[in-house]
């Protein structure tokens, strides 16, 4: 059996409904010009009322399974990365298992903010490496439109809905070459939802005070994001022995074009090596990386043996990176 572990299939799902900056101009005191200049975002997708996180994850997962040429019952484990599960429990992974009829899979969700997909990727890798499982389905799926305060112009212009999924298993060529995870819980209040958990359950007061929505210190998160991208690229290249020049694509979490520009300019990495789709979808938290990966793979740009570096960062604060050699 090969000792290499990598991506066997990838898929994504985006809701049809598009919300433009001009639509937002009618909702809050903002402008297309401001949003584009400060974030690079023009559009985001919004899930219809009857669609929840597990529905989008199911669609993305079906595509990933098809590409991997695997049946749902061949999946041993499903890991869902999301901050917007359908409900607090059961996990969205269990709900996706039900929809897929992946009856042989163990299931759990993990919460690592926008880094969730990288955390899921590393978990999948380690479960396979240990010999416990062969095929693991991971998804990043978010219905952020349900936790965004549509009266807060500081945050509502940034986020969107969508899902991406990958099947991870043993590969003959390439695979996951290097990975890292990190967190700094002392900065948890830079990006969080104050109420709705055990600390502050829902009451009339928490609803009145809009405490069930995303709260963010944009400036601090921005600073953190730029420095952690730089730090991760340096660490991954140093510790994996892969030179920056040997990486074909850098795929950072899609939060803000200015974050991406600043970080890669500091690193002297040409922007045409960076995968960017945030103009179309905004920040989809744990879904951003797998959706962008699916797009770049399906566009035909990624060739066998290309090296792709995934770079995640987000609430927690958390961060995580992975260097992958494309093997299919
Ligand atoms: C949120 C963010 C775009 C704000 O950009 P910024 O350049 O830092 O802007 P500031 O916060 O300094 O705000 C500047 C002004 O624009 C205003 N402003 C904020 N949002 C606005 C909007 N949507 N439209 C118009 N004006 C807006 C502010 O109120 C402020 O006005 P003031 O000077 O009168 O107080 C930026 O900080 C950011 O992207 N941070 C990272 C967020 C992120 O990626 N989070 C997720 C990480 S996983």
Coordinates of C-alpha atoms and ligand atoms in Angstrom, one line a residue:
X1 CA 0.0 0.0 0.0
X2 CA 1.2 3.5 -0.9
X3 CA 2.2 5.6 2.1
X4 CA 1.2 8.8 0.3
X5 CA -2.0 10.5 1.4
X6 CA -3.8 13.1 -0.7
X7 CA -6.9 14.5 -2.4
X8 CA -8.9 11.9 -4.5
X9 CA -11.8 14.3 -5.4
X10 CA -13.0 17.8 -4.9
X11 CA -16.4 19.5 -5.3
X12 CA -18.2 22.7 -4.4
X13 CA -21.7 24.2 -4.3
X14 CA -22.7 27.8 -4.4
X15 CA -26.3 29.1 -4.0
X16 CA -27.8 30.8 -7.1
X17 CA -28.8 34.0 -5.4
X18 CA -26.3 36.8 -5.9
X19 CA -26.0 39.8 -3.6
X20 CA -24.1 42.7 -5.2
X21 CA -22.5 45.7 -3.6
X22 CA -25.2 47.8 -5.2
X23 CA -27.8 45.6 -3.4
X24 CA -26.0 46.4 -0.2
X25 CA -26.1 50.1 -0.9
X26 CA -29.9 49.8 -0.4
X27 CA -29.5 48.0 2.9
X28 CA -26.7 49.9 4.8
X29 CA -24.7 53.2 4.4
X30 CA -22.1 51.9 2.1
X31 CA -21.0 52.1 -1.6
X32 CA -19.8 49.7 -4.3
X33 CA -16.6 51.9 -4.5
X34 CA -15.8 51.6 -0.8
X35 CA -16.4 47.8 -0.6
X36 CA -14.3 47.1 -3.8
X37 CA -11.5 49.4 -2.7
X38 CA -11.3 48.2 0.9
X39 CA -12.0 44.5 0.3
X40 CA -11.9 43.5 -3.4
X41 CA -15.4 42.0 -3.1
X42 CA -18.1 42.7 -5.7
X43 CA -20.6 39.9 -5.1
X44 CA -21.5 37.2 -2.6
X45 CA -23.9 34.2 -2.7
X46 CA -26.9 33.9 -0.4
X47 CA -28.6 30.6 0.4
X48 CA -32.4 30.5 -0.1
X49 CA -34.4 30.2 3.2
X50 CA -35.0 26.5 2.8
X51 CA -31.2 25.7 2.4
X52 CA -29.0 25.0 5.4
X53 CA -25.3 24.2 5.8
X54 CA -25.7 20.4 5.4
X55 CA -27.7 20.8 2.2
X56 CA -24.8 22.7 0.5
X57 CA -22.2 20.3 2.0
X58 CA -24.2 17.4 0.6
X59 CA -24.1 18.8 -2.9
X60 CA -20.4 19.6 -2.7
X61 CA -19.7 16.1 -1.2
X62 CA -21.6 14.3 -4.0
X63 CA -19.3 16.0 -6.6
X64 CA -16.1 15.2 -4.6
X65 CA -17.2 11.5 -4.3
X66 CA -17.9 11.4 -8.1
X67 CA -14.5 12.7 -8.9
X68 CA -12.9 10.2 -6.4
X69 CA -14.9 7.5 -8.0
X70 CA -16.1 6.2 -4.6
X71 CA -19.5 5.2 -3.4
X72 CA -20.9 6.8 -0.2
X73 CA -20.6 3.5 1.7
X74 CA -16.9 3.4 1.0
X75 CA -16.4 6.5 3.2
X76 CA -15.1 5.7 6.7
X77 CA -15.3 9.1 8.2
X78 CA -17.0 12.5 7.5
X79 CA -15.5 15.6 9.1
X80 CA -17.5 18.8 8.8
X81 CA -15.8 22.2 9.2
X82 CA -18.4 24.9 10.0
X83 CA -19.3 27.7 12.3
X84 CA -22.8 27.7 11.0
X85 CA -24.1 24.1 11.6
X86 CA -27.7 23.4 10.9
X87 CA -28.2 23.1 14.6
X88 CA -26.0 22.9 17.7
X89 CA -26.3 19.1 17.5
X90 CA -26.4 16.6 15.9
X91 CA -23.3 17.5 13.8
X92 CA -23.7 18.7 10.2
X93 CA -21.5 15.7 9.3
X94 CA -24.2 13.4 10.6
X95 CA -26.8 15.2 8.5
X96 CA -24.6 14.9 5.4
X97 CA -24.1 11.2 6.2
X98 CA -27.9 10.8 6.3
X99 CA -28.3 12.5 2.9
X100 CA -25.5 10.7 1.3
X101 CA -26.5 7.3 2.8
X102 CA -22.8 6.9 3.8
X103 CA -23.8 4.4 6.4
X104 CA -20.3 3.1 7.2
X105 CA -18.9 6.5 8.2
X106 CA -18.2 7.9 11.6
X107 CA -19.1 11.6 11.8
X108 CA -18.1 14.8 13.6
X109 CA -17.9 18.5 13.1
X110 CA -15.0 20.7 14.1
X111 CA -15.0 24.4 14.9
X112 CA -11.9 26.3 13.8
X113 CA -13.4 29.4 12.2
X114 CA -12.1 30.1 8.7
X115 CA -9.3 27.7 9.3
X116 CA -11.8 24.8 9.7
X117 CA -11.1 23.2 6.3
X118 CA -7.3 23.0 7.0
X119 CA -8.0 21.5 10.5
X120 CA -10.3 18.9 8.8
X121 CA -7.7 18.1 6.2
X122 CA -5.0 17.5 8.8
X123 CA -7.4 15.3 10.9
X124 CA -8.3 13.3 7.8
X125 CA -4.6 12.8 7.0
X126 CA -3.8 11.6 10.5
X127 CA -6.7 9.2 10.7
X128 CA -5.5 7.6 7.4
X129 CA -1.9 7.7 8.4
X130 CA -2.6 5.9 11.7
X131 CA -4.3 3.1 9.7
X132 CA -7.7 3.6 11.3
X133 CA -9.5 4.7 8.1
X134 CA -8.9 4.6 4.3
X135 CA -11.3 7.2 2.8
X136 CA -12.3 10.4 4.6
X137 CA -14.8 13.0 3.3
X138 CA -14.2 16.5 4.6
X139 CA -16.3 19.6 3.9
X140 CA -16.2 23.3 4.7
X141 CA -19.8 24.6 4.5
X142 CA -21.1 27.9 5.7
X143 CA -24.4 29.8 5.7
X144 CA -22.9 32.9 7.1
X145 CA -25.8 35.0 5.9
X146 CA -27.7 33.6 8.9
X147 CA -25.2 35.0 11.5
X148 CA -24.3 38.3 9.8
X149 CA -25.8 41.5 11.2
X150 CA -27.4 43.0 8.1
X151 CA -27.5 46.3 9.9
X152 CA -23.7 46.4 10.5
X153 CA -21.9 47.8 7.5
X154 CA -18.5 46.9 9.2
X155 CA -19.2 43.2 8.7
X156 CA -22.2 42.5 6.4
X157 CA -20.3 43.5 3.2
X158 CA -17.6 40.8 3.8
X159 CA -19.4 37.4 4.0
X160 CA -21.2 34.9 1.8
X161 CA -22.6 31.4 1.7
X162 CA -21.2 28.2 0.0
X163 CA -19.6 24.8 0.4
X164 CA -16.6 22.8 -0.7
X165 CA -15.7 19.2 -0.1
X166 CA -12.7 16.8 -0.6
X167 CA -12.3 13.1 -0.4
X168 CA -8.9 12.3 1.2
X169 CA -7.3 8.9 0.8
X170 CA -4.1 7.0 -0.3
X171 CA -2.6 8.2 -3.6
X172 CA 0.1 6.7 -5.8
X173 CA 1.7 10.1 -6.6
X174 CA 2.0 13.4 -4.8
X175 CA -0.2 14.0 -1.8
X176 CA 0.1 16.1 1.3
X177 CA 3.7 17.0 1.8
X178 CA 3.6 19.2 4.8
X179 CA 1.0 20.6 7.2
X180 CA 0.8 22.9 10.3
X181 CA -1.9 24.1 12.6
X182 CA -1.9 26.8 15.3
X183 CA -4.1 28.8 17.6
X184 CA -4.1 31.8 19.9
X185 CA -7.1 31.7 22.2
X186 CA -6.1 34.9 24.0
X187 CA -7.4 36.7 20.9
X188 CA -10.8 35.0 20.8
X189 CA -12.7 38.2 21.1
X190 CA -11.3 39.7 17.9
X191 CA -13.9 37.7 15.9
X192 CA -16.8 36.0 17.7
X193 CA -20.5 35.7 18.4
X194 CA -21.2 36.7 22.0
X195 CA -24.5 34.9 22.6
X196 CA -26.3 31.7 21.8
X197 CA -24.0 29.3 23.5
X198 CA -23.8 28.1 27.2
X199 CA -22.3 31.4 28.4
X200 CA -25.1 33.6 27.2
X201 CA -28.1 31.5 26.0
X202 CA -30.7 33.2 23.9
X203 CA -33.0 35.6 25.7
X204 CA -35.1 38.6 24.7
X205 CA -32.2 40.8 25.8
X206 CA -29.5 39.0 23.8
X207 CA -31.7 39.3 20.7
X208 CA -32.5 42.9 21.3
X209 CA -28.8 43.6 21.8
X210 CA -28.0 41.8 18.5
X211 CA -25.6 39.5 20.3
X212 CA -26.3 36.5 18.0
X213 CA -24.4 38.1 15.2
X214 CA -20.7 38.2 14.2
X215 CA -18.7 40.8 16.1
X216 CA -15.3 41.7 14.7
X217 CA -12.3 44.0 15.3
X218 CA -11.5 44.4 11.6
X219 CA -8.2 46.3 12.0
X220 CA -6.7 43.7 14.4
X221 CA -7.9 40.8 12.4
X222 CA -6.4 42.4 9.3
X223 CA -3.0 42.8 11.0
X224 CA -3.1 39.2 12.2
X225 CA -4.0 37.8 8.8
X226 CA -1.2 39.6 7.0
X227 CA 1.5 38.5 9.5
X228 CA 0.3 34.9 9.8
X229 CA 0.2 34.3 6.0
X230 CA 3.8 35.6 5.9
X231 CA 4.9 33.5 8.8
X232 CA 3.2 30.3 7.5
X233 CA 4.7 30.6 4.0
X234 CA 8.2 31.0 5.5
X235 CA 7.7 28.1 7.9
X236 CA 6.2 25.7 5.4
X237 CA 8.9 26.3 2.8
X238 CA 11.7 26.1 5.4
X239 CA 10.4 22.9 7.1
X240 CA 9.3 21.1 4.0
X241 CA 12.4 21.9 2.1
X242 CA 10.3 23.2 -0.8
X243 CA 11.5 26.6 -2.2
X244 CA 9.0 29.4 -2.6
X245 CA 9.7 29.3 -6.3
X246 CA 8.8 25.6 -6.6
X247 CA 5.2 26.3 -5.4
X248 CA 2.9 26.7 -8.4
X249 CA -0.2 28.1 -6.6
X250 CA -0.7 29.8 -3.3
X251 CA -4.3 29.5 -2.1
X252 CA -5.0 31.7 0.9
X253 CA -8.3 32.0 2.8
X254 CA -10.4 34.5 0.8
X255 CA -11.0 37.3 3.4
X256 CA -9.9 40.5 1.8
X257 CA -7.9 41.4 -1.3
X258 CA -5.9 43.9 0.6
X259 CA -4.8 41.2 3.1
X260 CA -3.7 39.0 0.2
X261 CA -1.9 41.9 -1.6
X262 CA 0.0 43.0 1.5
X263 CA 1.1 39.5 2.5
X264 CA 2.3 38.4 -0.9
X265 CA 3.9 41.7 -1.7
X266 CA 6.0 41.4 1.6
X267 CA 6.9 37.9 0.5
X268 CA 7.9 39.0 -3.0
X269 CA 5.6 36.4 -4.5
X270 CA 4.0 37.4 -7.8
X271 CA 0.2 37.8 -7.4
X272 CA -0.5 35.7 -10.5
X273 CA 0.6 32.6 -8.4
X274 CA -2.1 33.4 -5.9
X275 CA -5.6 31.9 -6.4
X276 CA -8.3 34.5 -5.8
X277 CA -12.0 34.3 -6.2
X278 CA -13.2 36.6 -3.4
X279 CA -14.5 39.2 -5.8
X280 CA -17.3 36.8 -6.7
X281 CA -18.1 35.1 -3.3
X282 CA -16.7 37.2 -0.4
X283 CA -15.5 35.4 2.7
X284 CA -17.2 32.0 3.1
X285 CA -15.2 31.0 6.2
X286 CA -14.4 27.3 6.1
X287 CA -15.9 27.0 2.6
X288 CA -13.5 29.5 1.0
X289 CA -10.5 27.3 0.6
X290 CA -12.2 24.2 -0.8
X291 CA -14.4 26.3 -3.2
X292 CA -11.3 28.1 -4.6
X293 CA -9.5 24.7 -4.8
X294 CA -12.4 23.2 -6.7
X295 CA -12.5 26.1 -9.1
X296 CA -8.7 26.2 -9.9
X297 CA -8.6 22.4 -10.3
X298 CA -11.7 22.2 -12.6
X299 CA -10.4 25.2 -14.6
X300 CA -7.7 22.8 -15.8
X301 CA -4.9 25.1 -14.6
X302 CA -3.6 22.7 -12.0
X303 CA -1.4 20.0 -13.6
X304 CA -0.2 16.7 -12.2
X305 CA 2.8 17.2 -9.8
X306 CA 2.0 20.9 -9.4
X307 CA 2.5 22.1 -5.8
X308 CA -0.3 24.0 -4.1
X309 CA 0.0 25.8 -0.7
X310 CA -3.2 26.2 1.2
X311 CA -3.2 28.9 3.9
X312 CA -6.0 29.4 6.4
X313 CA -6.6 31.8 9.2
X314 CA -9.6 33.0 11.2
X315 CA -11.6 33.0 14.4
X316 CA -10.1 31.5 17.5
X317 CA -7.7 32.9 16.5
X318 CA -6.6 29.9 14.4
X319 CA -4.3 29.3 11.5
X320 CA -3.2 26.3 9.4
X321 CA -1.4 25.6 6.2
X322 CA -0.7 22.6 4.0
X323 CA 1.6 21.9 1.0
X324 CA 0.1 19.5 -1.5
X325 CA 1.5 17.9 -4.6
X326 CA -1.4 17.4 -7.0
X327 CA -1.3 13.7 -7.9
X328 CA -4.4 13.1 -10.1
Ligands
LIG1 C1 -13.3 45.4 7.8 C2 -12.3 46.1 7.0 C3 -12.7 45.9 5.5 C4 -12.4 47.6 7.3 O1 -11.5 48.3 6.5 P1 -10.6 49.4 7.2 O2 -9.8 50.0 6.1 O3 -9.9 48.8 8.3 O4 -11.7 50.5 7.6 P2 -11.9 51.1 9.0 O5 -12.4 50.0 10.0 O6 -10.7 51.8 9.4 O7 -13.0 52.0 8.7 C5 -12.8 53.2 8.0 C6 -14.1 53.9 7.9 O8 -15.0 53.2 7.0 C7 -16.2 53.0 7.6 N1 -16.8 51.8 7.1 C8 -16.7 50.5 7.6 N2 -17.4 49.7 6.9 C9 -17.9 50.4 5.8 C10 -18.7 50.1 4.7 N3 -19.1 48.8 4.5 N4 -19.0 51.1 3.9 C11 -18.6 52.3 4.1 N5 -17.9 52.7 5.1 C12 -17.5 51.8 6.0 C13 -15.9 52.9 9.1 O9 -17.1 53.2 9.9 C14 -14.9 54.0 9.3 O10 -15.6 55.2 9.3 P3 -15.1 56.4 10.3 O11 -13.7 56.7 10.0 O12 -16.0 57.5 10.1 O13 -15.2 55.7 11.7 C15 -10.9 45.6 7.2 O14 -10.5 46.0 8.5 C16 -10.8 44.1 7.1 O15 -11.0 43.5 6.1 N6 -10.4 43.4 8.2 C17 -10.3 42.0 8.2 C18 -11.6 41.4 8.3 C19 -11.6 39.9 8.0 O16 -11.0 39.5 7.0 N7 -12.3 39.1 8.8 C20 -12.4 37.7 8.6 C21 -11.1 37.1 8.8 S1 -11.2 35.4 8.7

